[in-house]
Coordinates of C-alpha atoms in Angstrom, one line a residue:
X1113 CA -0.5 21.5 -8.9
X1114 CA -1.9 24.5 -10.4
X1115 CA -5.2 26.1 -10.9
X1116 CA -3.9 28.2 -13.5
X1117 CA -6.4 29.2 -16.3
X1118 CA -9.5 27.0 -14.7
X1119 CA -11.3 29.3 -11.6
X1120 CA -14.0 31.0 -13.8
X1121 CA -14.8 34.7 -14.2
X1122 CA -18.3 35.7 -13.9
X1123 CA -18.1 35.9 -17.5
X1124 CA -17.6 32.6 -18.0
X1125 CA -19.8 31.3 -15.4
X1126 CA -22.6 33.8 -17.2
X1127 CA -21.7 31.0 -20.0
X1128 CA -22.4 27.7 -18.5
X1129 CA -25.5 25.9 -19.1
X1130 CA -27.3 22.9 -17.5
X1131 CA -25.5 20.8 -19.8
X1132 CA -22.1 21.9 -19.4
X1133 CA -22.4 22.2 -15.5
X1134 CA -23.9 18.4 -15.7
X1135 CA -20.9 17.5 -18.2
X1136 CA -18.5 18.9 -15.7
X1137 CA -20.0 17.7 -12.5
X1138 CA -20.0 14.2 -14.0
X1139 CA -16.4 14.4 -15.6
X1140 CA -14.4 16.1 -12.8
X1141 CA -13.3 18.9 -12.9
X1142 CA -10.0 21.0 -12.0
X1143 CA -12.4 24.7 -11.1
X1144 CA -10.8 26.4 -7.6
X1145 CA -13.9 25.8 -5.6
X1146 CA -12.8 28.6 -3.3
X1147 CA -13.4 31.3 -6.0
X1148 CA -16.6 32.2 -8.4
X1149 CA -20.1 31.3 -8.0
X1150 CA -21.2 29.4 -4.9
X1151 CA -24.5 27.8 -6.4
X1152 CA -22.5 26.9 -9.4
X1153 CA -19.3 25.0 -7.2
X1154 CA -22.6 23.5 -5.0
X1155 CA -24.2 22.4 -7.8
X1156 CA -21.0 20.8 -9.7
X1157 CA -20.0 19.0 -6.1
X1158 CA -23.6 18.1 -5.6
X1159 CA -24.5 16.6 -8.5
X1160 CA -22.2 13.8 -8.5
X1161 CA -22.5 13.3 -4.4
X1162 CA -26.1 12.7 -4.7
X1163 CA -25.7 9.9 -7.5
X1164 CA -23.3 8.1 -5.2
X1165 CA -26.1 8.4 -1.9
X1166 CA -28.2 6.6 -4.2
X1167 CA -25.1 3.8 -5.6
X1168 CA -24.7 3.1 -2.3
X1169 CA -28.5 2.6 -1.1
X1170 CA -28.4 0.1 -3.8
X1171 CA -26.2 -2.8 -2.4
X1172 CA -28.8 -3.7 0.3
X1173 CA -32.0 -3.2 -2.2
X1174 CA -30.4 -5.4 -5.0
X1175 CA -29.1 -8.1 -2.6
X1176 CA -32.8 -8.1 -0.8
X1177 CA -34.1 -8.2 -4.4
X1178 CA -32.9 -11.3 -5.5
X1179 CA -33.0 -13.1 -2.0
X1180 CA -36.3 -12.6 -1.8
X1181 CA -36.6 -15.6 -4.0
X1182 CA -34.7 -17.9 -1.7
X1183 CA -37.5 -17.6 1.0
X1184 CA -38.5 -15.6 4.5
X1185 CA -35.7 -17.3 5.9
X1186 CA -32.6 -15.9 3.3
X1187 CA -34.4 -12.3 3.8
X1188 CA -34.0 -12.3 7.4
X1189 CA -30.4 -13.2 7.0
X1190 CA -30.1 -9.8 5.1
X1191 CA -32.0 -7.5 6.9
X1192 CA -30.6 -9.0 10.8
X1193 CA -27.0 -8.6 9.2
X1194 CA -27.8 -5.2 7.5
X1195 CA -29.2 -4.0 10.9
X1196 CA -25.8 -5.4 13.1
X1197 CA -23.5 -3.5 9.7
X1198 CA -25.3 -0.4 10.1
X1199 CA -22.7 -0.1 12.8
X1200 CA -19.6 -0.6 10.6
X1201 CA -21.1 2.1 8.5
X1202 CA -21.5 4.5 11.1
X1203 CA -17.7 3.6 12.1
X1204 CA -16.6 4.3 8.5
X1205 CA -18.8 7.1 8.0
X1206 CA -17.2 8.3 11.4
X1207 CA -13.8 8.0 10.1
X1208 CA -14.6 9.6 6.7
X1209 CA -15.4 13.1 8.7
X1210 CA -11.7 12.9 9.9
X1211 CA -10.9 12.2 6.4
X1212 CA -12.8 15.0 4.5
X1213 CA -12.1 17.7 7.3
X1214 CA -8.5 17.2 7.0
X1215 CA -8.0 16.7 3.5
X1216 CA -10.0 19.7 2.5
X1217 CA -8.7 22.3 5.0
X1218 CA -4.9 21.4 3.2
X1219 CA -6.5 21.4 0.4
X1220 CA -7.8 24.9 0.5
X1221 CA -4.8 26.0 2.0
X1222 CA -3.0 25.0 -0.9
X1223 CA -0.8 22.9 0.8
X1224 CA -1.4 19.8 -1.3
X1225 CA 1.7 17.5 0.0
X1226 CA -0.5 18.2 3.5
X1227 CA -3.1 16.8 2.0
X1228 CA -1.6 13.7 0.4
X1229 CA -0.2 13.3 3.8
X1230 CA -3.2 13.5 5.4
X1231 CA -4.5 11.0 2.8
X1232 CA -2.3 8.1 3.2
X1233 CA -2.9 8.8 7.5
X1234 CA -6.0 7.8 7.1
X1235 CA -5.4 4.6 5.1
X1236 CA -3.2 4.2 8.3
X1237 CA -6.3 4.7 10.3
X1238 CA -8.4 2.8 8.2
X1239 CA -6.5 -0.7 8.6
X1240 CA -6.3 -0.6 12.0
X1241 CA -10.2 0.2 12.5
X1242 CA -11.1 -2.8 9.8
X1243 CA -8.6 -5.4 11.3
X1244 CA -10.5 -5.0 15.0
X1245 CA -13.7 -4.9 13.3
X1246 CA -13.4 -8.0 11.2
X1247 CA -12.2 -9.9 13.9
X1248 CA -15.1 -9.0 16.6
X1249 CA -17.6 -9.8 13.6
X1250 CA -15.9 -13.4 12.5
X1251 CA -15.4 -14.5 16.0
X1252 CA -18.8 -13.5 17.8
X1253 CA -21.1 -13.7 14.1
X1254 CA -23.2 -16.3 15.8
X1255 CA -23.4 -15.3 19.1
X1256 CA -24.7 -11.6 17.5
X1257 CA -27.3 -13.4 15.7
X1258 CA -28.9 -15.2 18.8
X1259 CA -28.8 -11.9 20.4
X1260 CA -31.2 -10.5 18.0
X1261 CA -33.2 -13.3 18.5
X1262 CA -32.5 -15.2 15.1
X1263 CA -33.9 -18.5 14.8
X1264 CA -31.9 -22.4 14.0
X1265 CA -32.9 -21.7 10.3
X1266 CA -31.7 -18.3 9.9
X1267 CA -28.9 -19.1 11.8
X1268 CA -27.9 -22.4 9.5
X1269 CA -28.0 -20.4 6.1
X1270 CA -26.4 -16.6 8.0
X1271 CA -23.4 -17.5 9.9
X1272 CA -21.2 -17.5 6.8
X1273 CA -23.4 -14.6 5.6
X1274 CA -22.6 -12.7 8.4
X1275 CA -19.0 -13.7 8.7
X1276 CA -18.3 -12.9 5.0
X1277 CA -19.5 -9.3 5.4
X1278 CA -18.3 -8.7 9.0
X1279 CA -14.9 -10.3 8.2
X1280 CA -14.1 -7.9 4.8
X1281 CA -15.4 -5.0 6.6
X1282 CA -12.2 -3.5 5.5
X1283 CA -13.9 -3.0 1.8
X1284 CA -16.8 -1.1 3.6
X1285 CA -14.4 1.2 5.4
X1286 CA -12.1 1.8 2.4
X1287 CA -15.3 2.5 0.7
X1288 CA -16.2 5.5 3.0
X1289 CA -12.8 6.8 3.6
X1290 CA -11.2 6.5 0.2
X1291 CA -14.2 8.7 -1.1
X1292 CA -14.1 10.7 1.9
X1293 CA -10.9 11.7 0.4
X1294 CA -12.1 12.5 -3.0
X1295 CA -14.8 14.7 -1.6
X1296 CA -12.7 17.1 0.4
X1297 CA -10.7 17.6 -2.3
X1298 CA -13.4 18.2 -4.5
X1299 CA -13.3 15.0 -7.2
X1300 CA -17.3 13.9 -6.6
X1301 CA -17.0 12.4 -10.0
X1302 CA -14.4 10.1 -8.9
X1303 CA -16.2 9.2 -5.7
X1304 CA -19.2 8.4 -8.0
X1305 CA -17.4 6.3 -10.4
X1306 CA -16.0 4.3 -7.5
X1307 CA -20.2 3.1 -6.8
X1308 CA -20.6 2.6 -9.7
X1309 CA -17.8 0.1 -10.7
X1310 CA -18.8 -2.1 -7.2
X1311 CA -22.6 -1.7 -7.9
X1312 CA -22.0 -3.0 -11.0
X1313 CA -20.6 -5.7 -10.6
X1314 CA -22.3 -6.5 -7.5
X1315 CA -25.9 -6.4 -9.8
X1316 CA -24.2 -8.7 -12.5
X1317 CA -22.3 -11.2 -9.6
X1318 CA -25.2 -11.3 -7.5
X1319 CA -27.9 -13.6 -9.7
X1320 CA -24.6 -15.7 -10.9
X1321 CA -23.6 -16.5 -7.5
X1322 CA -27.1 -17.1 -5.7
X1323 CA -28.6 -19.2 -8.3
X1324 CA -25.8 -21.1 -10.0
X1325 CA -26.5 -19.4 -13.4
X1326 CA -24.0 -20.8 -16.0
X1327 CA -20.3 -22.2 -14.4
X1328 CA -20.8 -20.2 -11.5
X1329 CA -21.5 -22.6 -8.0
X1330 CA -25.0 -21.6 -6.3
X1331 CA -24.1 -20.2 -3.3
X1332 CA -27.7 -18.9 -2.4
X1333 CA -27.8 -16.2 0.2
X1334 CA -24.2 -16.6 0.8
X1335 CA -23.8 -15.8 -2.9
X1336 CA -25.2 -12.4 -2.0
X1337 CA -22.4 -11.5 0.6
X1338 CA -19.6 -12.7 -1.7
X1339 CA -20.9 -10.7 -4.7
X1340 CA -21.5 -7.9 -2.5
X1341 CA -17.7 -7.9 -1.2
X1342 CA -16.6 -8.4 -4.6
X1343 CA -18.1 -5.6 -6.1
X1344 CA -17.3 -3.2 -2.8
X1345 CA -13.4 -4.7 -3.1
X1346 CA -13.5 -3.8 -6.9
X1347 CA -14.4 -0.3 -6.3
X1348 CA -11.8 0.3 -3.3
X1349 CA -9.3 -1.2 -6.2
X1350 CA -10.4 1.4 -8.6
X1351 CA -10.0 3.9 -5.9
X1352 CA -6.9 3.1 -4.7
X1353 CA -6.0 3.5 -8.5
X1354 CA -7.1 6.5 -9.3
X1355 CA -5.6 8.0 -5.7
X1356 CA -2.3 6.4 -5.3
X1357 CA -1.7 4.8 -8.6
X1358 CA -2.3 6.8 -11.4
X1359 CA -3.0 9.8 -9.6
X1360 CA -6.0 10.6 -12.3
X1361 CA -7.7 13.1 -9.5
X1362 CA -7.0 16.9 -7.9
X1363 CA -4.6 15.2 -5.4
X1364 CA -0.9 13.4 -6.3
X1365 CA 0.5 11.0 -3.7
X1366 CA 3.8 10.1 -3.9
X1367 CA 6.0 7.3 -1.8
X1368 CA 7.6 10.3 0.8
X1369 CA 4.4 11.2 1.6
X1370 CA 3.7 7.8 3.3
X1371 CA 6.4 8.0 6.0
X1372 CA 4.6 8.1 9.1
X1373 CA 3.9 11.3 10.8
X1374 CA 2.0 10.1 14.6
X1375 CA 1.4 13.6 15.7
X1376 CA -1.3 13.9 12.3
X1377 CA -2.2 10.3 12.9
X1378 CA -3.5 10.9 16.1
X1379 CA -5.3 14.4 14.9
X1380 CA -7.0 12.8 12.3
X1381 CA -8.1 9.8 15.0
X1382 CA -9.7 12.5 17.2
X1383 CA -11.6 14.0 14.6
X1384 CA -12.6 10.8 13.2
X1385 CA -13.3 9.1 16.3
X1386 CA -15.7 12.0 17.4
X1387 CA -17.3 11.6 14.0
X1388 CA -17.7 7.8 14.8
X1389 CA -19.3 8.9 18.3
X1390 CA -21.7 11.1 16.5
X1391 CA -23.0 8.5 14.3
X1392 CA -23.2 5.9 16.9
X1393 CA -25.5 8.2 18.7
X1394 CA -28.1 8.8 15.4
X1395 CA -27.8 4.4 14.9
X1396 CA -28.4 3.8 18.4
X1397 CA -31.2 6.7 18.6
X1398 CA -33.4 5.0 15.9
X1399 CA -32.8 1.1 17.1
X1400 CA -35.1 2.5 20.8
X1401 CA -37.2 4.2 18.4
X1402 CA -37.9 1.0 17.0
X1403 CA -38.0 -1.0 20.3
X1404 CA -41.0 1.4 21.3
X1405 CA -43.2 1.4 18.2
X1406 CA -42.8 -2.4 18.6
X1407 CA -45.2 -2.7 21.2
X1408 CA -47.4 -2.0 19.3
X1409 CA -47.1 -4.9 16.9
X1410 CA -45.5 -6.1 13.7
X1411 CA -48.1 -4.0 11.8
X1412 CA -46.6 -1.2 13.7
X1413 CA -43.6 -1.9 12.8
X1414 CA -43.8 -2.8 9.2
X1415 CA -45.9 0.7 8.7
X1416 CA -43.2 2.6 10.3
X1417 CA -40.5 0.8 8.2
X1418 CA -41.8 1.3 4.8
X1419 CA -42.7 5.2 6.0
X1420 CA -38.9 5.2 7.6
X1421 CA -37.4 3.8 4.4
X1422 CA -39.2 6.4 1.9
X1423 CA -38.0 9.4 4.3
X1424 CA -34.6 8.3 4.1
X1425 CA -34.2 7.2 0.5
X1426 CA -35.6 10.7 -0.2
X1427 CA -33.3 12.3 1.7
X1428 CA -30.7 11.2 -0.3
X1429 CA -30.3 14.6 -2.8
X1430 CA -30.0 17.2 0.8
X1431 CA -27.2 14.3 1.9
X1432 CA -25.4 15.2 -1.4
X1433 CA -25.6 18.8 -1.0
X1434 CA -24.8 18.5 2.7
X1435 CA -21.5 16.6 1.5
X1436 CA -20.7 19.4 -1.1
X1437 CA -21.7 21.8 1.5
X1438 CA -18.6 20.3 3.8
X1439 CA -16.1 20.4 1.4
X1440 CA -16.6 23.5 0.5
X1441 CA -16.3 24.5 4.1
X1442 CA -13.3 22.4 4.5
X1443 CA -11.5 23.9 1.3
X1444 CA -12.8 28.0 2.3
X1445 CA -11.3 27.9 5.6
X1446 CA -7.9 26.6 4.3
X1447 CA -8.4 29.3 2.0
X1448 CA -8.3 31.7 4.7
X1449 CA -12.5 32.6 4.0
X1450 CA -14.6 31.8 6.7
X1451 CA -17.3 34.5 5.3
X1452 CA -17.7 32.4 2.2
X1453 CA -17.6 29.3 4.1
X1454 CA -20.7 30.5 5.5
X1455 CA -22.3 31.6 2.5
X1456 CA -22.0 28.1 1.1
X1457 CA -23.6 26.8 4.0
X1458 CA -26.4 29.1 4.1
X1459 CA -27.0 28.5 0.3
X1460 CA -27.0 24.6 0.9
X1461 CA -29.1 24.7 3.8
X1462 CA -31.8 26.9 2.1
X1463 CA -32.3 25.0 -1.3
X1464 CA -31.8 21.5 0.9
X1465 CA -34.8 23.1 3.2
X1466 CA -36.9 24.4 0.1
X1467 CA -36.3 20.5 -1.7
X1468 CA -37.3 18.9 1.5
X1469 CA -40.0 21.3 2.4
X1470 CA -41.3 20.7 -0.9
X1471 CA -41.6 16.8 -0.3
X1472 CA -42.6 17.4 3.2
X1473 CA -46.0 19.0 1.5
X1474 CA -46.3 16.3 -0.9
X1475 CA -46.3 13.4 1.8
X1476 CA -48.8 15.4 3.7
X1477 CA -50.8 15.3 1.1
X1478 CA -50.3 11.9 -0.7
X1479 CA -48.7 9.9 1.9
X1480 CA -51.1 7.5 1.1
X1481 CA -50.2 7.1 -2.4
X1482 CA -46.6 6.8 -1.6
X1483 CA -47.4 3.9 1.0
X1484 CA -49.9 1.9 -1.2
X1485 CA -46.8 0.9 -3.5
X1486 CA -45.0 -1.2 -0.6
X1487 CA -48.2 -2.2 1.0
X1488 CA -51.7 -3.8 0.0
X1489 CA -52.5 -4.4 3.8
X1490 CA -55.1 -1.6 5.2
X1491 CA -52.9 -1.5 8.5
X1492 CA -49.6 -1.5 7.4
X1493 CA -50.7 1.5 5.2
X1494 CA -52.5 3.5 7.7
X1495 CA -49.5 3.1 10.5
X1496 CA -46.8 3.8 7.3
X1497 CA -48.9 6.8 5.7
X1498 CA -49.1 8.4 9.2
X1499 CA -45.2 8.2 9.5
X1500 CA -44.7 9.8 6.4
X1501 CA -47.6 13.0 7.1
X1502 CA -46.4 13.6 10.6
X1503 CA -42.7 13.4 9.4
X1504 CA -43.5 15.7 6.5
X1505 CA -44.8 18.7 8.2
X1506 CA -40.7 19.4 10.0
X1507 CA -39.3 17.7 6.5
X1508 CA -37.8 21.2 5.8
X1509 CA -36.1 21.8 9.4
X1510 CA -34.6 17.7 8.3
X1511 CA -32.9 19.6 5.3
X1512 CA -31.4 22.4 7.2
X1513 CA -30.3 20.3 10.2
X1514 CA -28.8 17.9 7.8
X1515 CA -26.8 20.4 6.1
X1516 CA -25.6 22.1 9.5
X1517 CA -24.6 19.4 11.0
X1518 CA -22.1 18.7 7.5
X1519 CA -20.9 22.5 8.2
X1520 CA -19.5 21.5 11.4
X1521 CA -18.1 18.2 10.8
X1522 CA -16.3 19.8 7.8
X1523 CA -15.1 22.4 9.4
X1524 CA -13.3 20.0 11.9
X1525 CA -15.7 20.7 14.5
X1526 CA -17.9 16.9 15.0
X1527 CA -18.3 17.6 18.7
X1528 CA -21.4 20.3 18.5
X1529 CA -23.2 18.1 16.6
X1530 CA -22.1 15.6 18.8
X1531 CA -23.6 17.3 21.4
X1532 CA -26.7 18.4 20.1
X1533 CA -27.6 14.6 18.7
X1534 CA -26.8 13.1 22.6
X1535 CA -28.4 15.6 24.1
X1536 CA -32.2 16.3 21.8
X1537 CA -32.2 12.7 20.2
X1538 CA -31.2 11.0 24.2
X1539 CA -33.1 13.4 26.8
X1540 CA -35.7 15.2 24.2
X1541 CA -36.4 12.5 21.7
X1542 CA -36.9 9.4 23.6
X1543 CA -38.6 9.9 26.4
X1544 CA -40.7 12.1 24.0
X1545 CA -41.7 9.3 22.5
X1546 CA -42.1 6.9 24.9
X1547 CA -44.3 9.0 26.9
X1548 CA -46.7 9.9 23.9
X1549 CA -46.8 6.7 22.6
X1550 CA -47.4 5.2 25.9
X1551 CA -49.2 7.3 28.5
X1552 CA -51.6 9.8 26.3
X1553 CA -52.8 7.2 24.4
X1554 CA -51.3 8.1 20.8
X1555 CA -49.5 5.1 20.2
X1556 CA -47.4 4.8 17.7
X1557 CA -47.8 7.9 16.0
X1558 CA -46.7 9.3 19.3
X1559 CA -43.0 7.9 18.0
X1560 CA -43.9 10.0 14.9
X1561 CA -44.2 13.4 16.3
X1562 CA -41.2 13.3 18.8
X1563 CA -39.3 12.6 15.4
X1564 CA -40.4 15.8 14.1
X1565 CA -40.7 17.5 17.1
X1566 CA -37.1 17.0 18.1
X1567 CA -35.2 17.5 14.8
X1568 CA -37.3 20.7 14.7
X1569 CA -35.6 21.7 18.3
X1570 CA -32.3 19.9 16.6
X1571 CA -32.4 22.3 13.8
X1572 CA -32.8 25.6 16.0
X1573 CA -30.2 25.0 18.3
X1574 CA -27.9 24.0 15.5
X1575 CA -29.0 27.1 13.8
X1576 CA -27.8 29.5 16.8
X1577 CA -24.8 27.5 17.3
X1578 CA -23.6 28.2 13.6
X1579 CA -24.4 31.5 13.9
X1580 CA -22.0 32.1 16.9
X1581 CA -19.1 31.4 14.4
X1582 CA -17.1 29.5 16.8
X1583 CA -16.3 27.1 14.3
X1584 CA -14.3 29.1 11.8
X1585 CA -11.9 29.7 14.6
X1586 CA -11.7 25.1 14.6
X1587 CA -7.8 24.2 14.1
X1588 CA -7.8 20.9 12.3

């Protein structure tokens, strides 16, 4: 592969407007993303990352959405089962820092037959993961749902729910990996096409299957897992297409370069299985978050969820960057330039910290606003509006911390944020909380503060670990 004729001068990058960079970000492109501007590769890698965050927030909100009208009982089915999956996706997401580390450290080496390698390794990876996963989830669906305390009715209608989704987590994992793949090699647009094709067809199978609309059979909330799988499934196709069939992207995989190799198999499974770690520590982190603003009450609870669930969804553009931010890493460091690896990072960090800052003024001021359009009860909306003020005075540090904590894992280095998350979010964070929501009398907005307390200390000793430079020097 060459690169011939396509890494820009500053002339030409003088040249580009918002429509061509948009055009380009959205198309692929073949630009050398360890050469030129930064802001401009950021922004070309960015663009298309962030429309994917929000493809893939979708799948729960249109499958709540239209179960909504089956009754209290089909929505609980979704949200107990989206709450047990959160844990697949923090194994897949795990396993797609392996993926994009690796891939994009070849990559910018220029050694692109180690990449392909690298990319059919983790397919290897990838099956064996899903296979142990679907099984646990098939076998023990039921006996998950009683631990969670689900009721005879939710558990009528969500045992084959639960087993659907549990047993095809393969699609889910192929999801993450497979576009893990196209990020570190720098095809966002592919990664974003792959959404779209399964949220696509997940909107259009999803009212067909749950109602019985036309010759479909109505399923009802089961009708919501199947449409769901076939949609994710459709989009692994596609990507499976565009890696190993057709070879369309940056990257061209050929049979040779599936022969296995156990000495990068087991490299990439220490990389991704630290990344796995790291996420399982965030998941956990926020389910004892939750457990102590409960004791306070459903109102509580249903104010910190709405609050929780605008903080994330807006988070979504800094997750982009943060993603462009790692590749760009990953490929710089192959390249042999760790000072420009930095750069990137510092250029992320300080327009994902000046976006988020930005919002983190607007929900101080207009939190209620933002809260009234999920909420007509008085409560609900003081508890939710609180979450999202308190949260929005460290909103910035969230941006910066989010984008560090991508540096690392792209640089093949998961085990400092690792670290930092077990050791702020386990002995800072939670007992934090607990003790300010229980014994000073601040109650659930106690929970609220140690969130931005913490990621504030999260953010500075991420900050100082970066800065030490140790991992530029990360073998992957």
């Amino acid at each position: 592969m060459s690169f011939n004729n396509v890494s820009p001068s500053v002339e030409a990058v003088k040249k580009d407007t918002f429509f061509s960079v948009l055009r380009e970000a959205l198309a692929g492109t073949e630009r050398d993303f360890t050469k030129g501007s930064i802001p401009l590769a950021l922004t070309i890698l960015a663009i298309p990352m962030i429309l994917e965050m929000s493809m893939e927030a979708l799948f729960a909100i249109v499958d709540t959405f239209f179960v909504a009208k089956l009754g209290a009982a089909a929505v609980a089915v979704v949200g107990l089962t989206e709450s047990v999956l959160a844990l697949v996706y923090a194994v897949a997401m795990g396993l797609s820092i392996g993926a994009t580390a690796t891939v994009s450290r070849r990559f910018g080496e220029k050694d692109f037959d180690g990449a392909a390698r690298a990319a059919t390794h983790v397919v290897y990876l990838g099956f064996v993961v899903s296979l142990v996963m679907g099984v646990i989830g098939v076998v023990f669906a039921g006996d998950i749902y009683r631990l969670l305390g689900a009721g005879e009715d939710v558990l009528a209608i969500g045992l084959p729910f639960m087993q659907i989704m549990f047993g095809t987590s393969a699609v889910i994992v192929f999801l993450f990996l497979l576009n893990g793949i196209f990020r570190g090699v720098g095809d966002a647009a592919i990664a974003l096409r792959v959404l779209v094709v399964a949220n696509g067809l997940n909107i259009v199978l999803d009212p067909l299957l749950i109602f019985g609309i036309a010759f479909f059979p109505e399923m009802g909330v089961t009708g919501a897992a199947v449409a769901t799988v076939i949609g994710r499934a459709a989009g692994v196709v596609y990507a499976g297409w565009a890696l190993f069939g057709r070879s369309i992207g940056r990257l061209q995989v050929r049979a040779e370069h599936w022969k296995l190799d156990t000495g990068l198999l087991w490299s990439i499974s220490r990389l991704s299985g630290t990344g796995v770690l790291q996420l399982l520590v965030t998941t956990a982190t926020w389910s004892v978050l939750v457990t102590i603003v409960a004791v306070f009450g459903s109102v509580a609870i249903a104010g910190y969820q709405i609050g929780l669930r605008i903080f994330v969804f807006l988070l979504l553009p800094v997750v982009g960057l943060a993603n462009a931010a790692a590749a760009l890493v990953g490929q710089n460091l192959g390249a042999g330039q760790p000072e420009r690896a930095e750069r990137s990072v510092w250029i992320a960090g300080g327009s994902a910290a000046a976006i988020l800052g930005s919002l983190g003024i607007f929900f101080v001021l207009f939190s209620n606003l933002l809260v009234s359009l999920f909420t007509t009860d008085p409560e609900v909306a003081r508890y939710g509006s609180d979450c999202l003020r308190i949260i929005g005075y460290g909103y910035a540090f969230y941006g910066l911390a989010i984008v560090t904590e991508s540096a690392f894992n792209g640089a093949g280095d998961p085990w400092t944020p690792t670290y930092i998350n077990a050791i702020v979010l386990w002995l800072i964070e939670i007992p934090l909380a607990y003790v300010l929501a229980n014994s000073y009398d601040v109650g659930p907005q106690g929970v609220f503060w140690a969130i931005t307390i913490s990621f504030s200390i999260w953010t500075v000793v991420a900050v100082a670990l970066f800065k030490r430079g140790k991992w530029k020097l990360k073998v992957v």
